[in-house]
Amino acid sequence: MKLRFVFAMLGAMLAGAANAQVEIFCQPIHTDFLISEETTIRVEVHNNTSDTLVLAGTNRNAKLGFELTTESGAAVSQRTELPFAPADVIHSGETWTRAIDLLPFYDLRNPGRLMLRTYIEWDGKAFLTPKHFFNLTRGPEMGKLIVAAGTGQKKATVKYSLRTVARAEGEMLFLCIEDPETQVRVAAANLGTSIRLYPPQLRRDAEARLHVLHQAAPNRFTHSVLTDTGHLLNQEHFATDYQMPEMREVDAHVVVTGRPYIPGDDRRLPLGPETNH
């Protein structure tokens, strides 16, 4: 009887120890990321301890971080600390969820397959997630434009390119900005879904704004206007009812003509660019 009681107490103690812990989960939101786009990781922490976990500030008692390596095992260089604030606390019994963009904090300029693990250090213990993998890719080039930038000794060239990456919802088109000599990419703006029936068009107007016209769906084209640094200013959509939307220059301005797209309109161009006549 006493032995049974001892085993029962031991089982209760072990169960309590198992519950008094931190559970942590992480998941990249995509399998493939284009270099210089937001590289977002979803992180979820369950605080099963009796303490409050404080991730920042003078009362910090826990540290959340990432173990990020290349496929060969080399550590990816971290540029700055992750941006936690004193308000980032996880009370006992609570679940804390965040979407964290790794791009500002790690050197993610090179293509390749990366391994990610997320950890929390607390009370002399470390809690670690399983390994997750994702790919950094330059993406196939669908169009490009190289222009002069700066003046005098600071004069240089900038390359704007249209590149795609596959996602669960379809192929996505990005406008990328990079130094054509070093191939260092500084920005990647997501322009939305794209299909390859008609090749996208890229132009720059007299005010240094960038214009992209691409086929976003069988029945829809999208005209995007961006700053020369890749900030999206505006998007408008055009239908494909037997008339190809046209982008052209008028008095140093870039204009797109066509019939505005009405959601639900299923009319479309009947032929591809190779056979349309």
Coordinates of C-alpha atoms in Angstrom, one line a residue:
M1 CA 0.0 0.0 0.0
K2 CA 2.8 2.4 0.9
L3 CA 4.7 1.5 -2.2
R4 CA 1.6 2.2 -4.3
F5 CA 1.3 5.6 -2.6
V6 CA 4.9 6.4 -3.3
F7 CA 4.5 5.5 -7.0
A8 CA 1.4 7.7 -7.2
M9 CA 3.2 10.6 -5.6
L10 CA 6.1 10.2 -8.0
G11 CA 3.8 10.0 -11.0
A12 CA 2.1 13.2 -9.8
M13 CA 5.4 15.0 -9.4
L14 CA 6.6 13.9 -12.9
A15 CA 3.3 15.0 -14.4
G16 CA 3.6 18.4 -12.7
A17 CA 7.2 18.7 -13.9
A18 CA 6.1 17.9 -17.5
N19 CA 3.4 20.5 -17.4
A20 CA 5.6 23.2 -15.7
Q21 CA 7.4 24.1 -18.9
V22 CA 7.4 26.3 -22.0
E23 CA 6.1 25.0 -25.3
I24 CA 7.3 26.8 -28.4
F25 CA 6.3 26.5 -32.0
C26 CA 7.5 28.2 -35.2
Q27 CA 6.7 28.0 -38.9
P28 CA 7.9 30.0 -41.9
I29 CA 4.8 31.3 -43.7
H30 CA 6.3 30.2 -47.1
T31 CA 8.6 27.4 -48.3
D32 CA 10.3 29.8 -50.8
F33 CA 11.1 33.4 -50.2
L34 CA 12.4 35.8 -52.8
I35 CA 15.6 37.5 -51.7
S36 CA 14.8 40.9 -50.0
E37 CA 11.1 40.2 -49.5
E38 CA 9.7 40.0 -46.0
T39 CA 10.8 36.7 -44.5
T40 CA 8.1 36.1 -42.0
I41 CA 8.1 33.5 -39.3
R42 CA 5.1 32.7 -37.1
V43 CA 6.0 32.1 -33.5
E44 CA 3.8 30.7 -30.8
V45 CA 4.7 30.3 -27.1
H46 CA 2.6 28.5 -24.5
N47 CA 3.5 29.4 -21.0
N48 CA 2.7 26.4 -18.8
T49 CA 4.8 27.6 -15.9
S50 CA 3.6 29.4 -12.8
D51 CA 5.8 32.4 -13.7
T52 CA 5.3 35.3 -16.1
L53 CA 7.8 35.3 -18.9
V54 CA 9.2 38.8 -19.7
L55 CA 11.0 39.0 -23.1
A56 CA 12.4 42.6 -22.8
G57 CA 13.2 45.5 -20.5
T58 CA 14.9 45.6 -17.1
N59 CA 12.7 42.8 -15.7
R60 CA 13.5 40.4 -18.5
N61 CA 13.7 36.8 -17.3
A62 CA 13.4 35.0 -20.7
K63 CA 15.1 35.3 -24.0
L64 CA 13.5 34.3 -27.4
G65 CA 15.8 33.8 -30.4
F66 CA 16.4 32.0 -33.6
E67 CA 19.1 29.5 -34.6
L68 CA 19.5 30.1 -38.3
T69 CA 22.0 28.2 -40.4
T70 CA 22.8 27.3 -44.0
E71 CA 22.4 23.8 -45.3
S72 CA 26.1 23.2 -44.6
G73 CA 25.7 24.3 -41.0
A74 CA 27.2 27.7 -41.2
A75 CA 25.5 30.3 -39.0
V76 CA 23.7 33.1 -40.7
S77 CA 25.0 36.5 -39.5
Q78 CA 22.7 38.4 -37.2
R79 CA 22.7 42.2 -37.8
T80 CA 20.7 43.4 -34.8
E81 CA 18.8 42.2 -31.8
L82 CA 15.1 41.1 -32.3
P83 CA 12.6 43.9 -31.6
F84 CA 10.9 42.9 -28.3
A85 CA 9.4 45.5 -26.0
P86 CA 8.7 45.5 -22.3
A87 CA 5.0 44.9 -23.2
D88 CA 6.1 41.5 -24.6
V89 CA 5.1 39.4 -21.5
I90 CA 3.6 36.0 -21.4
H91 CA 1.5 35.4 -18.2
S92 CA 1.1 32.0 -16.7
G93 CA -1.3 29.9 -18.8
E94 CA -1.3 32.3 -21.7
T95 CA -0.3 31.8 -25.3
W96 CA 1.8 34.5 -27.1
T97 CA 1.8 34.7 -30.9
R98 CA 3.8 36.9 -33.2
A99 CA 4.7 37.2 -36.9
I100 CA 8.4 38.1 -37.0
D101 CA 10.1 39.3 -40.2
L102 CA 13.7 38.1 -40.1
L103 CA 14.9 40.3 -43.0
P104 CA 15.9 43.4 -40.9
F105 CA 17.8 41.2 -38.4
Y106 CA 19.7 38.6 -40.4
D107 CA 21.9 38.7 -43.5
L108 CA 19.6 37.1 -46.0
R109 CA 21.2 38.3 -49.2
N110 CA 22.4 34.9 -50.6
P111 CA 20.2 32.2 -52.2
G112 CA 20.1 28.8 -50.7
R113 CA 18.3 26.5 -48.3
L114 CA 18.2 27.6 -44.6
M115 CA 17.5 25.7 -41.4
L116 CA 15.5 27.5 -38.7
R117 CA 14.9 26.6 -35.0
T118 CA 13.4 28.9 -32.4
Y119 CA 14.3 28.8 -28.8
I120 CA 13.4 30.3 -25.4
E121 CA 15.8 30.4 -22.5
W122 CA 14.2 30.7 -19.1
D123 CA 15.2 29.7 -15.5
G124 CA 18.4 28.1 -16.7
K125 CA 16.6 25.9 -19.2
A126 CA 16.3 26.1 -23.0
F127 CA 13.2 25.1 -25.0
L128 CA 13.8 24.5 -28.7
T129 CA 11.5 23.8 -31.6
P130 CA 12.2 21.1 -34.3
K131 CA 14.0 22.1 -37.4
H132 CA 12.2 23.9 -40.2
F133 CA 13.6 24.6 -43.6
F134 CA 12.9 27.3 -46.2
N135 CA 14.6 28.5 -49.4
L136 CA 15.9 31.9 -50.4
T137 CA 15.8 32.3 -54.2
R138 CA 16.5 35.0 -56.8
G139 CA 13.5 33.9 -58.8
P140 CA 13.3 33.7 -62.6
E141 CA 13.7 37.1 -64.3
M142 CA 10.6 38.1 -66.4
G143 CA 11.9 41.6 -67.4
K144 CA 14.4 44.2 -66.5
L145 CA 15.3 47.9 -66.7
I146 CA 18.7 49.4 -65.9
V147 CA 18.8 53.2 -65.3
A148 CA 21.4 55.7 -64.2
A149 CA 21.1 57.1 -60.7
G150 CA 22.9 59.8 -58.8
T151 CA 25.2 62.6 -60.1
G152 CA 28.9 63.3 -60.4
Q153 CA 31.2 60.9 -58.5
K154 CA 28.2 59.3 -56.9
K155 CA 26.7 58.4 -60.3
A156 CA 25.8 54.7 -60.5
T157 CA 23.3 52.4 -62.1
V158 CA 20.3 50.6 -60.7
K159 CA 18.7 47.5 -62.0
Y160 CA 14.9 47.0 -61.7
S161 CA 13.8 43.5 -62.5
L162 CA 10.5 41.5 -62.5
R163 CA 10.8 38.1 -60.9
T164 CA 8.4 35.4 -59.8
V165 CA 8.2 32.9 -56.9
A166 CA 5.7 30.1 -56.6
R167 CA 3.2 30.1 -53.7
A168 CA 0.3 28.1 -52.6
E169 CA -2.1 30.7 -54.1
G170 CA -0.2 30.8 -57.4
E171 CA 2.8 32.4 -58.9
M172 CA 3.6 35.9 -57.4
L173 CA 5.3 38.7 -59.3
F174 CA 7.8 41.0 -57.6
L175 CA 9.6 44.2 -58.6
C176 CA 13.2 43.8 -57.4
I177 CA 15.8 46.6 -57.0
E178 CA 19.5 45.8 -57.0
D179 CA 23.0 47.0 -57.9
P180 CA 23.8 45.4 -61.3
E181 CA 27.5 45.2 -60.5
T182 CA 27.4 43.6 -57.1
Q183 CA 24.0 41.9 -57.6
V184 CA 23.1 43.0 -54.1
R185 CA 19.4 43.3 -53.9
V186 CA 18.0 46.1 -51.7
A187 CA 14.2 45.7 -52.1
A188 CA 11.5 43.4 -53.4
A189 CA 7.9 44.6 -53.8
N190 CA 5.1 42.1 -54.1
L191 CA 2.8 43.0 -57.0
G192 CA 0.4 40.0 -56.5
T193 CA -0.5 36.9 -58.5
S194 CA 0.7 36.5 -62.0
I195 CA 0.2 34.1 -65.0
R196 CA 2.6 33.9 -67.9
L197 CA 0.3 34.0 -70.9
Y198 CA 1.3 37.6 -71.6
P199 CA 4.8 38.8 -70.5
P200 CA 4.8 41.7 -68.0
Q201 CA 5.9 45.2 -69.0
L202 CA 8.1 47.5 -67.0
R203 CA 8.7 51.3 -67.7
R204 CA 9.9 54.3 -65.8
D205 CA 8.3 57.8 -66.2
A206 CA 9.8 61.3 -66.1
E207 CA 9.2 61.5 -62.3
A208 CA 11.3 58.3 -61.8
R209 CA 8.2 56.3 -60.9
L210 CA 8.0 52.7 -62.0
H211 CA 5.1 51.2 -63.9
V212 CA 4.4 47.5 -64.2
L213 CA 1.6 46.0 -66.3
H214 CA 1.1 42.3 -65.8
Q215 CA -1.6 39.6 -66.3
A216 CA -2.8 38.8 -62.8
A217 CA -5.5 36.3 -63.8
P218 CA -7.0 35.0 -67.1
N219 CA -9.6 37.8 -67.0
R220 CA -7.5 40.6 -65.4
F221 CA -4.4 42.7 -65.8
T222 CA -2.9 44.9 -63.1
H223 CA -1.1 48.2 -63.4
S224 CA 1.2 48.9 -60.5
V225 CA 2.9 52.3 -59.8
L226 CA 5.9 52.4 -57.5
T227 CA 8.5 54.8 -56.3
D228 CA 12.1 54.3 -57.5
T229 CA 12.8 52.7 -54.1
G230 CA 10.1 50.1 -54.6
H231 CA 7.3 51.6 -52.5
L232 CA 3.9 50.7 -54.0
L233 CA 1.9 53.8 -54.6
N234 CA -1.2 52.5 -56.5
Q235 CA -2.7 49.6 -58.3
E236 CA -5.5 49.5 -60.9
H237 CA -7.0 46.6 -62.7
F238 CA -8.1 46.1 -66.3
A239 CA -10.4 43.6 -67.9
T240 CA -9.4 41.3 -70.8
D241 CA -12.5 41.3 -73.0
Y242 CA -11.0 41.0 -76.5
Q243 CA -8.9 44.1 -76.0
M244 CA -5.4 44.0 -74.6
P245 CA -4.7 46.7 -72.0
E246 CA -2.0 48.9 -73.4
M247 CA 0.9 50.7 -71.6
R248 CA 2.5 53.6 -73.5
E249 CA 4.3 56.9 -73.0
V250 CA 2.5 60.2 -73.6
D251 CA 4.5 63.4 -73.1
A252 CA 7.0 61.7 -70.9
H253 CA 4.2 60.2 -68.8
V254 CA 3.3 56.5 -68.7
V255 CA -0.4 55.7 -69.2
V256 CA -2.4 52.5 -69.4
T257 CA -5.6 52.3 -71.4
G258 CA -8.2 49.6 -71.3
R259 CA -11.5 48.8 -69.8
P260 CA -11.6 48.8 -65.9
Y261 CA -12.0 45.4 -64.4
I262 CA -15.3 44.7 -62.6
P263 CA -15.1 41.9 -60.0
G264 CA -16.9 38.8 -61.2
D265 CA -16.4 39.6 -64.9
D266 CA -15.3 36.4 -66.5
R267 CA -14.8 37.7 -70.1
R268 CA -11.2 37.2 -71.3
L269 CA -8.9 37.4 -74.3
P270 CA -9.5 34.2 -76.3
L271 CA -5.9 33.9 -77.7
G272 CA -2.4 34.0 -76.4
P273 CA 0.3 36.5 -77.6
E274 CA 1.7 34.0 -80.1
T275 CA -1.5 33.4 -81.9
N276 CA -3.6 36.6 -81.3
H277 CA -4.1 38.5 -84.6

